[in-house]
Coordinates of N, CA, C and O in Angstrom, one line a residue:
R134 N -65.8 -4.5 12.1 CA -65.1 -3.5 12.9 C -63.6 -3.5 12.8 O -63.0 -2.5 12.7
A135 N -63.0 -4.7 12.9 CA -61.5 -5.0 13.0 C -61.0 -4.5 11.6 O -60.0 -3.9 11.5
A136 N -61.7 -4.7 10.4 CA -61.3 -4.4 9.2 C -61.1 -2.9 9.0 O -60.4 -2.3 8.4
R137 N -62.1 -2.2 9.4 CA -62.3 -0.6 9.3 C -61.1 -0.1 10.2 O -60.6 0.9 9.7
K138 N -61.0 -0.7 11.3 CA -60.0 -0.2 12.2 C -58.5 -0.3 11.6 O -57.6 0.5 11.5
A139 N -58.4 -1.5 11.0 CA -57.0 -1.8 10.2 C -57.0 -0.8 9.0 O -55.6 -0.3 8.8
L140 N -58.0 -0.6 8.2 CA -57.9 0.2 7.1 C -57.7 1.7 7.7 O -57.0 2.5 6.9
S141 N -58.3 2.2 8.5 CA -58.0 3.6 9.0 C -56.6 3.7 9.6 O -56.1 4.8 9.4
S142 N -56.0 2.6 10.0 CA -54.5 2.7 10.3 C -53.6 3.1 9.3 O -52.5 3.5 9.5
V143 N -54.2 2.7 8.0 CA -53.3 3.0 6.8 C -53.7 4.2 6.1 O -53.4 4.5 5.0
D144 N -54.5 5.0 6.9 CA -55.0 6.3 6.2 C -56.0 6.1 5.0 O -56.0 6.8 4.1
L145 N -56.9 5.2 5.2 CA -57.9 4.9 4.1 C -58.9 5.8 4.4 O -59.4 6.1 5.4
V146 N -59.3 6.6 3.2 CA -60.4 7.7 3.3 C -61.5 7.5 2.3 O -61.0 7.2 1.1
Q147 N -62.8 7.5 2.7 CA -63.8 7.6 1.6 C -63.8 8.8 0.9 O -63.6 10.1 1.7
I148 N -63.9 8.8 -0.4 CA -63.9 10.1 -1.2 C -65.3 10.7 -1.1 O -66.4 10.0 -1.3
E149 N -65.4 12.1 -0.6 CA -66.6 12.7 -0.5 C -67.0 13.1 -1.9 O -66.3 13.8 -2.7
S150 N -68.2 12.9 -2.2 CA -68.7 13.1 -3.7 C -69.9 13.9 -3.9 O -69.9 14.8 -4.6
V151 N -71.0 13.7 -3.1 CA -72.2 14.3 -3.5 C -72.3 15.8 -3.1 O -71.7 16.2 -2.0
G152 N -72.6 16.5 -4.0 CA -72.4 18.0 -4.0 C -71.2 18.7 -4.5 O -70.9 19.9 -4.7
A153 N -70.1 17.7 -4.8 CA -68.8 18.2 -5.2 C -68.9 18.4 -6.7 O -69.5 17.8 -7.5
K154 N -67.9 19.2 -7.2 CA -67.7 19.4 -8.8 C -67.1 18.1 -9.2 O -66.2 17.6 -8.6
F155 N -67.6 17.7 -10.3 CA -67.1 16.3 -10.9 C -65.6 16.4 -11.2 O -65.2 17.4 -11.7
D156 N -64.8 15.5 -10.8 CA -63.3 15.5 -10.8 C -63.1 14.2 -11.4 O -63.2 13.1 -10.7
P157 N -62.6 13.9 -12.6 CA -62.2 12.6 -13.3 C -61.2 11.9 -12.5 O -61.0 10.6 -12.7
E158 N -60.4 12.6 -11.7 CA -59.4 11.9 -11.1 C -60.0 11.2 -9.6 O -59.5 10.2 -9.1
L159 N -61.1 11.5 -9.2 CA -61.8 11.1 -8.1 C -63.1 10.3 -8.3 O -63.6 9.5 -7.4
H160 N -63.8 10.7 -9.5 CA -65.1 10.3 -9.7 C -65.1 9.4 -11.2 O -64.4 9.9 -12.0
E161 N -66.0 8.4 -11.3 CA -66.4 7.9 -12.5 C -67.8 8.1 -12.8 O -68.8 7.7 -12.0
A162 N -68.1 9.0 -13.8 CA -69.5 9.2 -14.0 C -70.2 8.1 -14.8 O -69.7 7.6 -15.9
I163 N -71.2 7.4 -14.1 CA -71.9 6.5 -14.6 C -73.2 7.0 -15.4 O -73.5 6.3 -16.5
V164 N -73.7 8.0 -15.0 CA -75.0 8.4 -15.5 C -74.8 10.1 -15.5 O -74.3 10.6 -14.5
T165 N -75.3 10.7 -16.4 CA -75.6 12.2 -16.6 C -76.9 12.5 -16.4 O -77.9 11.7 -17.0
I166 N -77.4 13.5 -15.6 CA -79.0 13.7 -15.4 C -79.1 15.2 -15.7 O -78.3 16.1 -15.3
E167 N -80.0 15.6 -16.6 CA -80.3 17.1 -16.8 C -81.0 17.5 -15.6 O -81.8 16.9 -15.0
S168 N -80.6 18.8 -15.3 CA -81.1 19.4 -14.0 C -81.2 20.9 -14.3 O -80.1 21.5 -14.7
D169 N -82.2 21.4 -13.8 CA -82.4 23.0 -13.7 C -81.9 23.5 -12.3 O -81.5 24.7 -12.2
D170 N -81.9 22.6 -11.3 CA -81.5 23.0 -10.0 C -80.1 22.8 -9.6 O -79.7 23.4 -8.6
T171 N -79.5 22.4 -10.3 CA -78.0 21.9 -9.9 C -77.0 22.6 -11.2 O -77.4 22.3 -12.2
E172 N -75.9 23.1 -10.7 CA -74.9 23.4 -11.6 C -74.4 22.3 -12.5 O -74.3 21.2 -12.0
P173 N -74.3 22.4 -13.8 CA -73.6 21.4 -14.5 C -72.2 20.9 -13.9 O -71.5 21.7 -13.4
D174 N -72.0 19.5 -14.1 CA -70.9 18.9 -13.7 C -70.7 18.9 -12.1 O -69.6 18.7 -11.7
T175 N -71.9 18.7 -11.5 CA -72.1 18.6 -10.0 C -72.3 17.1 -9.8 O -73.3 16.6 -10.3
V176 N -71.7 16.6 -8.9 CA -72.2 15.2 -8.5 C -73.4 15.2 -7.7 O -73.5 16.0 -6.6
V177 N -74.5 14.6 -8.1 CA -75.8 14.6 -7.5 C -76.2 13.5 -6.7 O -77.0 13.5 -5.8
D178 N -75.4 12.2 -6.9 CA -75.8 10.9 -6.2 C -74.4 10.0 -6.5 O -73.8 10.0 -7.4
E179 N -74.2 9.3 -5.5 CA -73.2 8.3 -5.4 C -73.8 7.0 -5.5 O -74.6 6.5 -4.6
I180 N -73.3 6.2 -6.6 CA -73.8 4.8 -6.7 C -72.8 3.8 -6.0 O -73.4 2.9 -5.4
E181 N -71.6 4.1 -6.0 CA -70.7 3.3 -5.3 C -69.6 4.1 -4.7 O -69.0 5.0 -5.4
S182 N -69.3 3.9 -3.4 CA -68.2 4.9 -2.8 C -66.9 4.5 -3.4 O -66.5 3.4 -3.9
G183 N -66.1 5.7 -3.3 CA -64.7 5.5 -3.7 C -63.9 5.7 -2.5 O -64.3 6.3 -1.6
Y184 N -62.6 5.3 -2.7 CA -61.7 5.4 -1.6 C -60.2 5.7 -2.0 O -60.0 5.5 -3.2
R185 N -59.5 6.3 -1.1 CA -58.1 6.6 -1.4 C -57.3 6.4 -0.1 O -57.8 6.5 1.0
I186 N -56.0 6.2 -0.3 CA -55.0 6.2 0.7 C -54.1 7.3 0.5 O -53.3 7.5 -0.5
G187 N -54.1 8.3 1.4 CA -53.3 9.4 1.2 C -53.9 10.1 0.0 O -55.0 10.3 -0.3
E188 N -53.0 10.5 -1.1 CA -53.3 11.0 -2.3 C -53.6 10.0 -3.4 O -54.1 10.3 -4.5
R189 N -53.5 8.9 -3.1 CA -53.5 7.7 -4.1 C -55.0 7.1 -4.1 O -55.4 6.7 -3.1
V190 N -55.6 7.3 -5.3 CA -57.0 6.7 -5.4 C -57.0 5.2 -5.7 O -56.5 4.9 -6.5
L191 N -57.6 4.5 -4.7 CA -57.7 3.2 -4.8 C -58.8 2.7 -5.8 O -58.8 1.9 -6.6
R192 N -60.0 3.3 -5.6 CA -61.2 3.2 -6.5 C -61.9 4.6 -6.6 O -62.3 5.2 -5.4
P193 N -62.1 5.0 -7.8 CA -62.9 6.3 -7.8 C -64.4 6.0 -7.5 O -64.9 4.8 -7.7
A194 N -65.1 7.2 -7.0 CA -66.4 7.0 -6.7 C -67.2 6.9 -8.1 O -67.0 7.7 -9.0
R195 N -68.1 5.8 -8.2 CA -69.2 6.0 -9.3 C -70.3 6.7 -9.0 O -71.0 6.6 -8.0
V196 N -70.6 7.7 -9.9 CA -71.5 8.7 -9.5 C -72.5 9.0 -10.6 O -72.1 8.7 -11.8
R197 N -73.5 9.9 -10.4 CA -74.4 10.6 -11.3 C -74.0 12.0 -11.2 O -73.8 12.5 -10.2
V198 N -74.0 12.6 -12.5 CA -73.5 13.9 -12.7 C -74.7 14.7 -13.3 O -75.2 14.4 -14.3
S199 N -74.7 16.0 -12.9 CA -75.7 16.8 -13.6 C -75.2 17.4 -14.8 O -73.9 17.6 -15.0
K200 N -76.1 17.7 -15.8 CA -75.8 18.4 -16.9 C -76.8 19.4 -17.2 O -78.0 19.4 -16.8
A201 N -76.5 20.4 -17.9 CA -77.6 21.4 -18.4 C -78.7 20.7 -19.2 O -78.3 19.9 -20.1
R202 N -79.9 21.3 -19.1 CA -81.1 20.9 -20.0 C -80.7 21.2 -21.4 O -80.3 22.3 -21.9
E203 N -80.8 20.2 -22.3 CA -80.8 20.5 -23.8 C -82.1 21.1 -24.2 O -83.2 20.6 -24.0
E204 N -82.0 22.1 -25.1 CA -83.2 22.9 -25.5 C -83.6 22.6 -26.9 O -82.7 22.2 -27.7

C-alpha cells in the first residue's frame, strides 16, 4: 500500500489497454489474433500492465492485438 501511495504521488498511471486502438507508443504487441468480432488493430487482452508518469512511458503494456482473418 505504501508503495502505491508513493507512486501515485509522482503521477504514476496504469496505461488503459483493452478495447483501445493499438498504439506502438503505449503498447507492445506480443500476439496477434484473427477475429471477426473486433476491428483490426484493437487491443483484445493485456498480458502485462504498462505504466507512465505524465506523458513519459515507463513500460509499455504487453498486449494481444486483433487482426483481420486471412482468406
